[in-house]
XYZ file of C-alpha atoms in Angstrom:
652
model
C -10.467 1.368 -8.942
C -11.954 -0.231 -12.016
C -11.520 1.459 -15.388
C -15.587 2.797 -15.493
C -15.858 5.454 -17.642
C -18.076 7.570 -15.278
C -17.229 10.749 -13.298
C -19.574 12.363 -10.301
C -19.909 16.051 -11.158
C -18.647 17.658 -7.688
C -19.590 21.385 -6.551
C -15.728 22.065 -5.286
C -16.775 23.611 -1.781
C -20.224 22.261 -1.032
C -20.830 21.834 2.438
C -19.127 18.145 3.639
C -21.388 15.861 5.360
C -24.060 15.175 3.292
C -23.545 15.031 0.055
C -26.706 13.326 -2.436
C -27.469 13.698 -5.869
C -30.139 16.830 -5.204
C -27.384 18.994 -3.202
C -25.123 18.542 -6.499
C -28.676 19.000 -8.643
C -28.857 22.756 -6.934
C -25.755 23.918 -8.938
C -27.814 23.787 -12.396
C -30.330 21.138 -13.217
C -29.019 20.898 -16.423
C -26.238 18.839 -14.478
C -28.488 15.759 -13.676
C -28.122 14.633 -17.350
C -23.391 13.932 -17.116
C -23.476 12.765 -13.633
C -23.547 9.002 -13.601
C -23.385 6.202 -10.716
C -21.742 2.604 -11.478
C -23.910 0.581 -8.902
C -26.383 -0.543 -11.467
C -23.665 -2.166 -13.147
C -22.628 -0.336 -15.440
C -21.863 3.540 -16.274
C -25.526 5.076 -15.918
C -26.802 8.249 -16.118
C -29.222 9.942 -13.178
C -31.838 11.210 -15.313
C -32.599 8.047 -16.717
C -33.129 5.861 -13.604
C -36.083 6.231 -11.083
C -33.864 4.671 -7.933
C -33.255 6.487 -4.908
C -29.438 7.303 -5.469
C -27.010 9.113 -3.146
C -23.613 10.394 -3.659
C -20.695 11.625 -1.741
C -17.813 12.610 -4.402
C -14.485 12.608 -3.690
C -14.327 16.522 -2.822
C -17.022 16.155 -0.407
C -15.050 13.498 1.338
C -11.737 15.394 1.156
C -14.131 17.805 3.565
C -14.558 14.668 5.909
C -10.916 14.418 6.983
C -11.036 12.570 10.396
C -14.313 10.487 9.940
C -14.750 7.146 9.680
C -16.873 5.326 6.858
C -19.494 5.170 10.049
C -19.601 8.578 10.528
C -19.957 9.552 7.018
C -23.153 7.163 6.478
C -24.431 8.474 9.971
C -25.496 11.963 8.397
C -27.365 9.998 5.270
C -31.019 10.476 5.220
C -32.556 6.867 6.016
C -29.757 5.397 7.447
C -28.656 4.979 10.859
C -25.322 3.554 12.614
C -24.954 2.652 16.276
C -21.574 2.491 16.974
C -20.497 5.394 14.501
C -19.706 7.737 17.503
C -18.607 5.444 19.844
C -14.761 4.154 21.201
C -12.359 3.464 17.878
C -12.988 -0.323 17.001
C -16.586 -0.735 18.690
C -19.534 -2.431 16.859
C -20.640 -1.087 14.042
C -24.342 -1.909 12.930
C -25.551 -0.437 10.284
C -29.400 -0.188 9.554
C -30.978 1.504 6.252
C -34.438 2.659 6.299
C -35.157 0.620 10.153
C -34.101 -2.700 8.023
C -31.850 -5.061 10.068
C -28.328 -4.932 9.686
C -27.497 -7.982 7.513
C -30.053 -6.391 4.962
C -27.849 -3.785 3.591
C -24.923 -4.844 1.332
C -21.565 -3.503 0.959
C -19.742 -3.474 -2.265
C -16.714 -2.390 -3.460
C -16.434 -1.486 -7.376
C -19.567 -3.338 -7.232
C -18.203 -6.593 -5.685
C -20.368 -8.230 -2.780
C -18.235 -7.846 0.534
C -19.033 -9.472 3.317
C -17.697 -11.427 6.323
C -19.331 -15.784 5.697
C -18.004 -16.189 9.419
C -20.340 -13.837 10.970
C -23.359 -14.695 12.618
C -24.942 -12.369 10.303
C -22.598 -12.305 7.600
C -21.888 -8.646 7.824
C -18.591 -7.310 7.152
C -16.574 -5.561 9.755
C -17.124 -2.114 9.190
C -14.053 -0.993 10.908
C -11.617 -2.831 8.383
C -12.459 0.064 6.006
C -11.948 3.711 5.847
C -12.490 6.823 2.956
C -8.891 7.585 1.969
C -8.557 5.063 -0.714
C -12.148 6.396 -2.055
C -13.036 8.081 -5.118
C -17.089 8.213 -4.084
C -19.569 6.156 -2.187
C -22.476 5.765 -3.851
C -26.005 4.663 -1.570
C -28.917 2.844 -3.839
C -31.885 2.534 -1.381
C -34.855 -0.153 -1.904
C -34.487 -3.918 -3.014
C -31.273 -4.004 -5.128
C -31.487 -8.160 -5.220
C -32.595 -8.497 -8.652
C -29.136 -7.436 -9.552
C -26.798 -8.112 -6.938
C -28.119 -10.958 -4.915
C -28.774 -12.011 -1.375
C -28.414 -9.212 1.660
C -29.512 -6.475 -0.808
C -33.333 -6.440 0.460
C -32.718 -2.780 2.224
C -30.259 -1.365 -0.146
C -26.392 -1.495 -1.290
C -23.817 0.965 -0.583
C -21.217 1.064 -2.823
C -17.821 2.190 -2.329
C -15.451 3.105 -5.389
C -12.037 3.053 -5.162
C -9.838 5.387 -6.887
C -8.695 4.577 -10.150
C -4.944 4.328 -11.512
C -4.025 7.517 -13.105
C -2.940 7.728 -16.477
C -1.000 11.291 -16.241
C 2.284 11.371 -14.688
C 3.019 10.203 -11.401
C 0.781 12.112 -9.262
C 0.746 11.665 -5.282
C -0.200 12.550 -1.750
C 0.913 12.333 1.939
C -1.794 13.053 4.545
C -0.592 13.463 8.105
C -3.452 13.990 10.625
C -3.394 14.094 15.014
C -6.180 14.284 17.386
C -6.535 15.364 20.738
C -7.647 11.957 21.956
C -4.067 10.181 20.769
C -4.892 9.776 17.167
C -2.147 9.640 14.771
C -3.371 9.119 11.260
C -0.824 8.547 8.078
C -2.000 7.683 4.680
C 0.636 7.827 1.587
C -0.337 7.402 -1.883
C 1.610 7.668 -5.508
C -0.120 6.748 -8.774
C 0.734 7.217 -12.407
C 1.825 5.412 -15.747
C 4.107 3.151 -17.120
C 3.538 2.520 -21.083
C 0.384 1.352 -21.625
C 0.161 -0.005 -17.806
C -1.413 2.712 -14.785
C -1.174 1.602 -11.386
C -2.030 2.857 -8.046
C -0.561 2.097 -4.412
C -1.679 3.379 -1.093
C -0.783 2.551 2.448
C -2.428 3.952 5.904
C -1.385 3.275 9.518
C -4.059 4.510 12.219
C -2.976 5.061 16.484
C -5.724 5.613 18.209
C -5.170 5.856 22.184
C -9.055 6.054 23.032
C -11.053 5.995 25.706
C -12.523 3.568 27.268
C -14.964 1.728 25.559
C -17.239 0.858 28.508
C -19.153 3.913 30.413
C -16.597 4.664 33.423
C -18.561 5.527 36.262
C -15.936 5.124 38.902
C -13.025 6.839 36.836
C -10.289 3.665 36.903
C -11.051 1.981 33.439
C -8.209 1.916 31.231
C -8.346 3.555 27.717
C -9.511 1.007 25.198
C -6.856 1.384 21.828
C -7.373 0.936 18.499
C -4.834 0.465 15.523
C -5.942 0.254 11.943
C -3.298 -0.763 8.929
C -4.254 -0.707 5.097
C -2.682 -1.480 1.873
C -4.353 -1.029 -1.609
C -2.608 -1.904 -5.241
C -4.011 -1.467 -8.341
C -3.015 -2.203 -11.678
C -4.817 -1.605 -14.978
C -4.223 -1.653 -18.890
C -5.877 -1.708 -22.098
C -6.192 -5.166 -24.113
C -6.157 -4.539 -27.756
C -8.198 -1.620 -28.770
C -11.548 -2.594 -27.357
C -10.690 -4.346 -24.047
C -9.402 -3.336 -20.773
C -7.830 -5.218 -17.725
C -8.397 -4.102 -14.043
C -6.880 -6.059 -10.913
C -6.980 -4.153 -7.937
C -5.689 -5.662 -4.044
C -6.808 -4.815 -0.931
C -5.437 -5.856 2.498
C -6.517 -4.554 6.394
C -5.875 -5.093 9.703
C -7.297 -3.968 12.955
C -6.229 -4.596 16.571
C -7.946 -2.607 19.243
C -8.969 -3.253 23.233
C -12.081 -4.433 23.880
C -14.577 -4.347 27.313
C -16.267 -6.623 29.257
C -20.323 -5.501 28.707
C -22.003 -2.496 29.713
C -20.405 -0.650 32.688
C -17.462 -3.315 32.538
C -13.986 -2.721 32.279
C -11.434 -5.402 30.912
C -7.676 -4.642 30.738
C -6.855 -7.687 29.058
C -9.434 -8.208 26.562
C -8.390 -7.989 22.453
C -9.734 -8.279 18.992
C -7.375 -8.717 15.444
C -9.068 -8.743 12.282
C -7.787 -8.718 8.882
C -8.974 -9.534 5.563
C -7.290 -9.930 2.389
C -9.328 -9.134 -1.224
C -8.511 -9.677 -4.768
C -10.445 -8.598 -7.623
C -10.343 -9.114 -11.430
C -12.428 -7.117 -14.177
C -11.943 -8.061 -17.705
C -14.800 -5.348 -20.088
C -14.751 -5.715 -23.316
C -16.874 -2.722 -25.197
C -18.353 -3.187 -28.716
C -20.607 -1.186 -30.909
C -23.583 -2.467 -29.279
C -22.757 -4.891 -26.883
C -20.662 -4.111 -23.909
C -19.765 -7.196 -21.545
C -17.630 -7.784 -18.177
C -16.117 -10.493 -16.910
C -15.293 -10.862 -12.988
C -13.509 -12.701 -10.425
C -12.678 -11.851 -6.336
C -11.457 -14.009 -3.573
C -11.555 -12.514 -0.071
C -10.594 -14.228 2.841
C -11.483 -12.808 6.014
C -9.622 -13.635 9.986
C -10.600 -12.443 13.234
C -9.526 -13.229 16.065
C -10.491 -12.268 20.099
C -8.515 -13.451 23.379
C -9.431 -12.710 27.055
C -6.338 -13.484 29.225
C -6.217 -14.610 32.468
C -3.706 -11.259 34.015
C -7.274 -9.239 34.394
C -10.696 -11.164 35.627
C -13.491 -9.147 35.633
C -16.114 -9.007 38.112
C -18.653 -10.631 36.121
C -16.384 -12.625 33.992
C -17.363 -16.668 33.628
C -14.346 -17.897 32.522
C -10.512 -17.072 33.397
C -9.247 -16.877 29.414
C -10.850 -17.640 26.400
C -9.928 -17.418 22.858
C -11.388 -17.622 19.661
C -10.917 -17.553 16.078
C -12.844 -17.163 12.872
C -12.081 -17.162 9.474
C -14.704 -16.443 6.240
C -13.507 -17.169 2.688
C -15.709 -15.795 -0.234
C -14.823 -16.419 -4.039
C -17.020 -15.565 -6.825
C -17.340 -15.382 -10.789
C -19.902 -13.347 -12.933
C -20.294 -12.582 -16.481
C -22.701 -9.678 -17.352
C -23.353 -7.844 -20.975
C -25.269 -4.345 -21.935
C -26.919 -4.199 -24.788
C -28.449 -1.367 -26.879
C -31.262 -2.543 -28.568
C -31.978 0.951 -30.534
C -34.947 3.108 -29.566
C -33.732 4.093 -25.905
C -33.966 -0.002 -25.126
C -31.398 -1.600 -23.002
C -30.629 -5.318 -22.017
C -28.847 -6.237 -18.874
C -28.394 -9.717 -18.566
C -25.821 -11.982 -17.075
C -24.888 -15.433 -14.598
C -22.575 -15.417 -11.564
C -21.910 -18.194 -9.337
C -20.761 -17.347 -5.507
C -19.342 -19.424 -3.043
C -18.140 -19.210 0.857
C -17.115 -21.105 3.741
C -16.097 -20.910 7.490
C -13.450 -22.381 9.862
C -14.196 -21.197 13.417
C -12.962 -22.647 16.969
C -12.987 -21.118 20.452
C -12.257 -22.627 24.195
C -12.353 -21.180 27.265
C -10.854 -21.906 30.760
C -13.000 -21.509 34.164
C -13.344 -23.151 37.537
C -14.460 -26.146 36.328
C -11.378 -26.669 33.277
C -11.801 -26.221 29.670
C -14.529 -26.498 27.241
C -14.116 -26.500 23.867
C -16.817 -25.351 22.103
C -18.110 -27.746 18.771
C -16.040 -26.481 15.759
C -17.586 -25.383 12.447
C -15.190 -26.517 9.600
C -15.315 -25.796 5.777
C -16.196 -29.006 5.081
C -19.459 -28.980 6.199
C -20.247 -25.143 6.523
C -20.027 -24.171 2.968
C -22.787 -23.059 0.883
C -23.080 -21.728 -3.104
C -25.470 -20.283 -4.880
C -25.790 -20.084 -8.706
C -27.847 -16.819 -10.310
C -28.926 -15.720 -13.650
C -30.228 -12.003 -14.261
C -31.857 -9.862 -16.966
C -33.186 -6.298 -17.108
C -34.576 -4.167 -19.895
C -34.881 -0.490 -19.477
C -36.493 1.921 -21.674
C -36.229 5.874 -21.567
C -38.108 8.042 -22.855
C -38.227 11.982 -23.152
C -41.157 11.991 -20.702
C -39.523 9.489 -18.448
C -38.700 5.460 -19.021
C -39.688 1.899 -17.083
C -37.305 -0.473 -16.337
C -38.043 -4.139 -15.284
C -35.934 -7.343 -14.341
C -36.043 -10.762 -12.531
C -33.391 -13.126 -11.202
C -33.347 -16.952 -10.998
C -31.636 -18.411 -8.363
C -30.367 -21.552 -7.094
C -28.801 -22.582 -3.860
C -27.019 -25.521 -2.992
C -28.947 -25.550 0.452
C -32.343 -24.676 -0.193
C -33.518 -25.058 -3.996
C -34.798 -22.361 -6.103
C -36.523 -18.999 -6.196
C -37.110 -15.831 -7.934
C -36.947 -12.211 -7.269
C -38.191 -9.219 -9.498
C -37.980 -5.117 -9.862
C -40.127 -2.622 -11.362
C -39.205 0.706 -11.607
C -41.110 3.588 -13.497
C -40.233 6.884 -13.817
C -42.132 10.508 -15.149
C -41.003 13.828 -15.726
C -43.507 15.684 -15.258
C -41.650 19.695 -15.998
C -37.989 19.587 -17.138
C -37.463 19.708 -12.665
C -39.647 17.346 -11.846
C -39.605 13.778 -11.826
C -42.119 11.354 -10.588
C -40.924 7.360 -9.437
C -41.806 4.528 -8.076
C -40.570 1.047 -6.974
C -41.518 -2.470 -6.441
C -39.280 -4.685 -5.634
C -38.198 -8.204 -3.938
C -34.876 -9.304 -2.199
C -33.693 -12.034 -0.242
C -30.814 -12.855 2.272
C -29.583 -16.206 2.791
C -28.862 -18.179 5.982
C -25.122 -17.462 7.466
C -23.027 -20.551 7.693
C -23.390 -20.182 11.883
C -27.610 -20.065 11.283
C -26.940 -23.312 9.319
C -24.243 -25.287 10.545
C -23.226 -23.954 14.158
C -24.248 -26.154 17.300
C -27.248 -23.553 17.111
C -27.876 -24.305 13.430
C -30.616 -25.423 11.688
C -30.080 -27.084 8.369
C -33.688 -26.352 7.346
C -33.266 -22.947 7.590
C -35.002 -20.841 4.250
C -33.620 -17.700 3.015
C -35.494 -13.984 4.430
C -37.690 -13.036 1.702
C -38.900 -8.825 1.457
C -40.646 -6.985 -0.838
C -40.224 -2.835 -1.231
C -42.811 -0.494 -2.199
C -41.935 3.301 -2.800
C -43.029 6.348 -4.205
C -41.338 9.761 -4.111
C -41.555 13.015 -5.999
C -38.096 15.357 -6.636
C -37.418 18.755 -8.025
C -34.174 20.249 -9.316
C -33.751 23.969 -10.044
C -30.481 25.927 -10.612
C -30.512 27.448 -6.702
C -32.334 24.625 -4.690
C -33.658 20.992 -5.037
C -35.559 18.612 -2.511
C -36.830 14.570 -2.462
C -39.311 13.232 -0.923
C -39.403 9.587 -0.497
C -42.387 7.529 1.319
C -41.802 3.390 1.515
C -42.544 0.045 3.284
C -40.688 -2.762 3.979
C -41.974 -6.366 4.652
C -39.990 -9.455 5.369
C -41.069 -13.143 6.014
C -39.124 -15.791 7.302
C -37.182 -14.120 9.250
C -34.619 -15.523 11.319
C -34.223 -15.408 14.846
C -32.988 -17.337 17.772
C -35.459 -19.539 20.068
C -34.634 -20.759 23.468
C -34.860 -24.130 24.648
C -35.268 -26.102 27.576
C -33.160 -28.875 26.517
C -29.168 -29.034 24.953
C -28.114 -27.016 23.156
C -30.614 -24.642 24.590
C -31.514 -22.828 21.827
C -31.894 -22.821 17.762
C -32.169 -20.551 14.490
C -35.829 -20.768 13.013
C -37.860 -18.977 10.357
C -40.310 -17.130 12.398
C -40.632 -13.610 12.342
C -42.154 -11.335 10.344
C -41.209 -7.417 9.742
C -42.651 -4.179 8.690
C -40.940 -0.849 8.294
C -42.518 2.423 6.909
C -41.275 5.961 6.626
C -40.460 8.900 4.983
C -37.254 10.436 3.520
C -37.288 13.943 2.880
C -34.083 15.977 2.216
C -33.850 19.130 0.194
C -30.645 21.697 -0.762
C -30.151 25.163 -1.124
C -26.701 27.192 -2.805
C -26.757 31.035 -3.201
C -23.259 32.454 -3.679
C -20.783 31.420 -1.056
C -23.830 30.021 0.917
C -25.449 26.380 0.620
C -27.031 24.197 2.672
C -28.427 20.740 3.194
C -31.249 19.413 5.181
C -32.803 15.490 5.423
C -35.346 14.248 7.723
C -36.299 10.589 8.574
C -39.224 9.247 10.191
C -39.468 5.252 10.439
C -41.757 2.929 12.388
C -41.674 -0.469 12.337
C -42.642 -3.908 13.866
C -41.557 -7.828 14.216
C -43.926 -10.207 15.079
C -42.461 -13.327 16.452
C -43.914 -16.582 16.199
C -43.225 -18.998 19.032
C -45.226 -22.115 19.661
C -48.088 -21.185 17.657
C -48.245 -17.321 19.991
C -47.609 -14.440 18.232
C -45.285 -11.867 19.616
C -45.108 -8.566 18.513
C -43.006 -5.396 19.555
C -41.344 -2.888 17.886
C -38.340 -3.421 15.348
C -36.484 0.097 16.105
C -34.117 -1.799 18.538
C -31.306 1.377 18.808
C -32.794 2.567 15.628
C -34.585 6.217 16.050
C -38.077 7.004 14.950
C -37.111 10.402 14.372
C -33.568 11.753 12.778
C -33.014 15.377 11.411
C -29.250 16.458 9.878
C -28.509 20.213 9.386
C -25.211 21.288 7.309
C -24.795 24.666 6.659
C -21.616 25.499 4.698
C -19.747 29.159 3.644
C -17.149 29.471 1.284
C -14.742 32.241 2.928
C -13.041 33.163 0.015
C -11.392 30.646 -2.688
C -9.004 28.980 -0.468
C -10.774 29.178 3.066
C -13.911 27.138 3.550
C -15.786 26.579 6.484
C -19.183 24.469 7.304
C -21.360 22.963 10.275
C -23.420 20.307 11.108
C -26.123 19.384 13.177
C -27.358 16.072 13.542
C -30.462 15.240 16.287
C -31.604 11.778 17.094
C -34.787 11.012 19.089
C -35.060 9.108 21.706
C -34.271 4.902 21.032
C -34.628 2.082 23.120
C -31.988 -0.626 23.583
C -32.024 -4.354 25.032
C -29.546 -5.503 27.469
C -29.261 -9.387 29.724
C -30.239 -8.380 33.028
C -27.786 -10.788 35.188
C -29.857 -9.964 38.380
C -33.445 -10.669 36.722
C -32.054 -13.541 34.347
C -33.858 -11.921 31.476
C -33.637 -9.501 28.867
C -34.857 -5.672 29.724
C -35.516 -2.412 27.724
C -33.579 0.549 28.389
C -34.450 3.963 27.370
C -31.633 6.212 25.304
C -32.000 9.617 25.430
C -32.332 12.226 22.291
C -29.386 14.152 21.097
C -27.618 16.811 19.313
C -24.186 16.132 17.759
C -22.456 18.530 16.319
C -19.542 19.302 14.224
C -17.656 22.400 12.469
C -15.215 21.737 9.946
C -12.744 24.206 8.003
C -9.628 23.774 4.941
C -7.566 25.946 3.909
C -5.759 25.197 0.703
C -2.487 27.377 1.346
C -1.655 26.691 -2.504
C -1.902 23.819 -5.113
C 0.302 21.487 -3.092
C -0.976 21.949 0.557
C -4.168 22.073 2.548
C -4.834 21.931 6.221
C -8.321 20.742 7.195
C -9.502 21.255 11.131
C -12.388 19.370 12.450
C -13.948 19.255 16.006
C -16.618 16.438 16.770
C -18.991 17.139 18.921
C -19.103 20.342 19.455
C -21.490 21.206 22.572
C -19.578 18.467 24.150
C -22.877 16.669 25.288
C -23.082 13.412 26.819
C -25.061 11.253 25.288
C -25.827 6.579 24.319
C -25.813 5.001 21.470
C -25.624 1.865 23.231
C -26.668 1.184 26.808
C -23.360 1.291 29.324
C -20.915 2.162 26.842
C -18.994 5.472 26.528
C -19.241 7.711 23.409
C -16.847 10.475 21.961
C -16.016 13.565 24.037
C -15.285 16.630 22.414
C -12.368 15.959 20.252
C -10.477 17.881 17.614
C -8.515 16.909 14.418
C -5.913 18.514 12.546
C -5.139 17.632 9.015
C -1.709 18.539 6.916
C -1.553 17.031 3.219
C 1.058 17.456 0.471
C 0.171 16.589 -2.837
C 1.830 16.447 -6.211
């Protein structure tokens, strides 16, 4: 939503899944040198920047009508989602190049989001959706040097479509699908004097399935219900400043299981969070500086009730309730020092805290569980940042390092270096070094589990890759390694309360990215491959344990889009996605322990077409999973049949 002055150069009909910088490169290389990505904190152009950058523009994702923000990530080269292609409202992990799931962070505009209640701290991926979205944009590597803890794997940031300064302008989208979805997003935008706001609302029905594997044919369908309002409001201060506040509230509700192979009819989960966000930019001859604010507070809630005990059930009813607040303030400034050099440097201060409760009811009467109030689980942490860049015709360098200081565990440092050669006018040479970090959640610290001692995860990246850009096709290859120390994890007890979060574990990832793209007339094409392997050594009473760190994470992933422009209003494109085979962990009830289970390979696939009947309306048709294969992402629960989706949408 905020007022960036940056646009992402879009190819109109380019085929819809997988959309990154090369496939938009293929057009005409002289193209690299407008588009520009707003993750790095300010309006930057491709060409001069050696990071691994994806985008998906707001045409490709007009093309993904009917998928969730899961299933658009899925197709990304390097990164994975278990959960994407599952029930409506299941668990969504997200991992980026085999890296855990708290190691990737979400931003919107730029702002951290993330959930201080979870164990993990990771936001609830089913709160958001693509409507309201003018790109995502995907930086890979350590990003912590400028945005802080949980960026050790990457960030993916999502941008939000800005007010419109033209007359009112406006769209209704209605969309069914064959497994009860009703989908209804309306939006209106436009000007008033000097003042442009933007307002969007969305209701979601989703009947489902259900969302544990029915072997026996009597589980009832697991629903899911999504609602969404965004408001955005922005205006020019004087001549040289401008004014962005945007709002953001969601809510889910949707049925939830009992475990793998384990139906529960009475089971359900509410979550809704409620975001504002401030931007105050202020742009001088040679100086241009930002000033931001966001508060986000975040509620879920999950109940069990006692009209439905399932076979394997402990307790009769049980409820719970957790609630995350985060608030934050940053200044930041670009400078331009003359001769292609540019400062970055700036201070922001975060802070979050957690009120969570839960009891249950059994046999034996209820037990209350300790509470976690805000009192004592709160934590800040204070940062100052700086990067210089320098370009150069031949290619450019940038470097930077961040101070930071926690109000739990003292001070450190992390650092980036990122070079960058052109070696033709095509192709372009890069590297990166890099460290992150991830703090403790509030539950690692301060839950009966807790451990007050706890230190942050600290990684370093390495990465080297090689791309080429020419008017008809353009590929990237990418080869890196991940290491993290201190990891946490949780170790079992004998004695109350069982069990504790330590810093023990160490992990290393390597792979390779390689994705390339193709356009020849009505034709083009996209094609990424990922290979990953990876290990975490545990260390438990002085023995070290090691196994491998692909927990529901494939060693091998290959996506396939192949798209054809009909004619100029009919457009049609498939996809293929494969996934080797992956190994989950389940709690063996009969054994008492925990046990591996083997997941299958796969194909999914999908074939989309729109039709834009004129400049008002367009009907988009897509059909998941085409072959209609059964197949896991996660052991005992059910995944999508074949389903299809019909979009109408009016616009003005």
């Amino acid at each position: 939503m905020f007022h960036f002055k940056s646009q992402c150069l879009a190819l109109g009909a380019i085929l819809f899944p997988s959309a990154v910088v090369f496939a938009q490169q293929s057009a005409d290389s002289q193209l690299l040198s407008e588009v520009q990505v707003a993750a790095p904190k300010y309006p930057q152009k491709l060409n001069q920047t050696g990071k691994v950058v994806s985008i998906i523009s707001r045409a490709q994702l007009d093309q993904m009508t009917g998928k969730s923000l899961a299933e658009v990530l899925q197709s990304q080269v390097g990164i994975s989602v278990n959960g994407a292609r599952s029930a409506p409202g299941s668990n969504q992990e997200i991992y980026v190049r085999g890296a855990n799931t708290g190691h990737v962070l979400l931003l919107i505009d730029g702002f951290p989001v993330n959930d201080p209640s979870h164990i993990s701290q990771v936001m609830d991926w089913n709160l958001l959706d693509i409507s309201s979205l003018e790109r995502i944009e995907i930086l890979k590597g350590g990003q912590s040097t400028l945005y802080g803890s949980d960026a050790m794997a990457g960030v993916i940031n999502l941008v939000t479509q800005k007010p419109s300064s033209k007359q009112v302008q406006g769209k209704v989208q209605i969309q069914v699908g064959s497994i009860g979805e009703l989908n209804t997003t309306a939006q209106v935008r436009g000007s008033i004097a000097k003042n442009l706001w933007n307002i969007q609302v969305r209701d979601f029905i989703s009947q489902g399935y259900s969302a544990a594997k029915d072997t026996i044919g009597t589980f009832e369908k697991d629903g899911f219900r999504q609602q969404q309002v965004h408001v955005g409001w922005s205006r020019p201060i004087g001549e040289k400043s401008w004014l962005d506040v945007y709002y953001q509230w969601n809510a889910n509700k949707s049925n939830l299981d009992a475990g793998p192979y384990a139906d529960e009819k009475d089971y359900t989960a509410k979550a809704n969070s409620s975001s504002l966000r401030m931007q105050y930019q202020y742009k001088g001859d040679h100086l241009t500086w930002y000033l931001r604010a966001f508060h986000e507070v975040i509620h879920r809630e999950f109940t069990n009730d006692s009209t439905f005990i399932a076979a394997n059930a402990w307790t009769n009813f049980s409820h719970s309730t957790y609630e995350g607040k985060s608030q934050g303030l940053e200044w930041y400034g670009k400078w331009s020092l003359g001769r292609e050099f540019v400062l970055l440097a700036g201070t922001e201060y975060r802070y979050q805290n957690t009120l969570q409760s839960d009891y249950s009811i059994s046999a034996y009467g209820r037990y209350d569980s300790p509470s976690l109030a805000p009192e004592k689980a709160n934590q800040s942490i204070w940062a100052t940042y700086a990067t210089v860049q320098k370009n150069w015709d031949m290619g450019g360098i940038e470097m930077g390092t961040r101070w930071n200081k926690s109000s739990n565990f003292g001070d450190f440092t992390t650092f980036t270096i990122n070079p960058y050669v052109f070696l033709t006018k095509s192709w372009k040479l890069f590297a990166n070094v890099n460290s992150g970090f991830k703090v403790p959640s509030l539950y690692q610290l301060y839950s009966p589990y807790g451990n007050s001692v706890l230190k942050p995860e600290l990684g370093t990246t390495l990465e080297f890759g090689l791309s080429i850009a020419k008017p008809a096709w353009s590929a990237r290859i990418v080869g890196f390694q991940n290491s993290v120390k201190d990891g946490i994890v949780f170790q079992s007890k004998n004695v109350d309360p069982y069990g504790q979060y330590v810093n023990v574990s160490k992990q290393n990832t390597q792979g390779i990215e390689v994705e390339g793209g193709y356009r020849k007339g009505s034709f083009n094409s996209t094609l990424n491959y990922t290979f990953l392997d990876g290990n975490l050594t545990n260390k438990f009473a002085g023995k070290d344990s090691t196994y491998s760190s692909l927990i529901r994470r494939p060693a091998h992933a290959l996506v396939l889009n192949l798209g054809y422009q009909i004619n100029a209003k009919w457009q049609v494109s498939l996809l293929h996605h494969w996934q080797a085979r992956r190994t989950d962990f389940v709690y063996d009830e009969a054994l008492f322990s925990v046990v591996s289970k083997e997941l299958k390979p796969y194909v999914w696939a999908e074939i989309q077409s729109s039709y834009q009947v004129n400049k008002h309306v367009q009907f988009n048709l897509l059909i998941k999973n085409l072959y209609n294969q059964a197949f896991v992402e996660s052991y005992g629960y059910s995944t999508q049949p074949m389903n299809l989706l019909l979009a109408f949408k009016y616009q003005w």
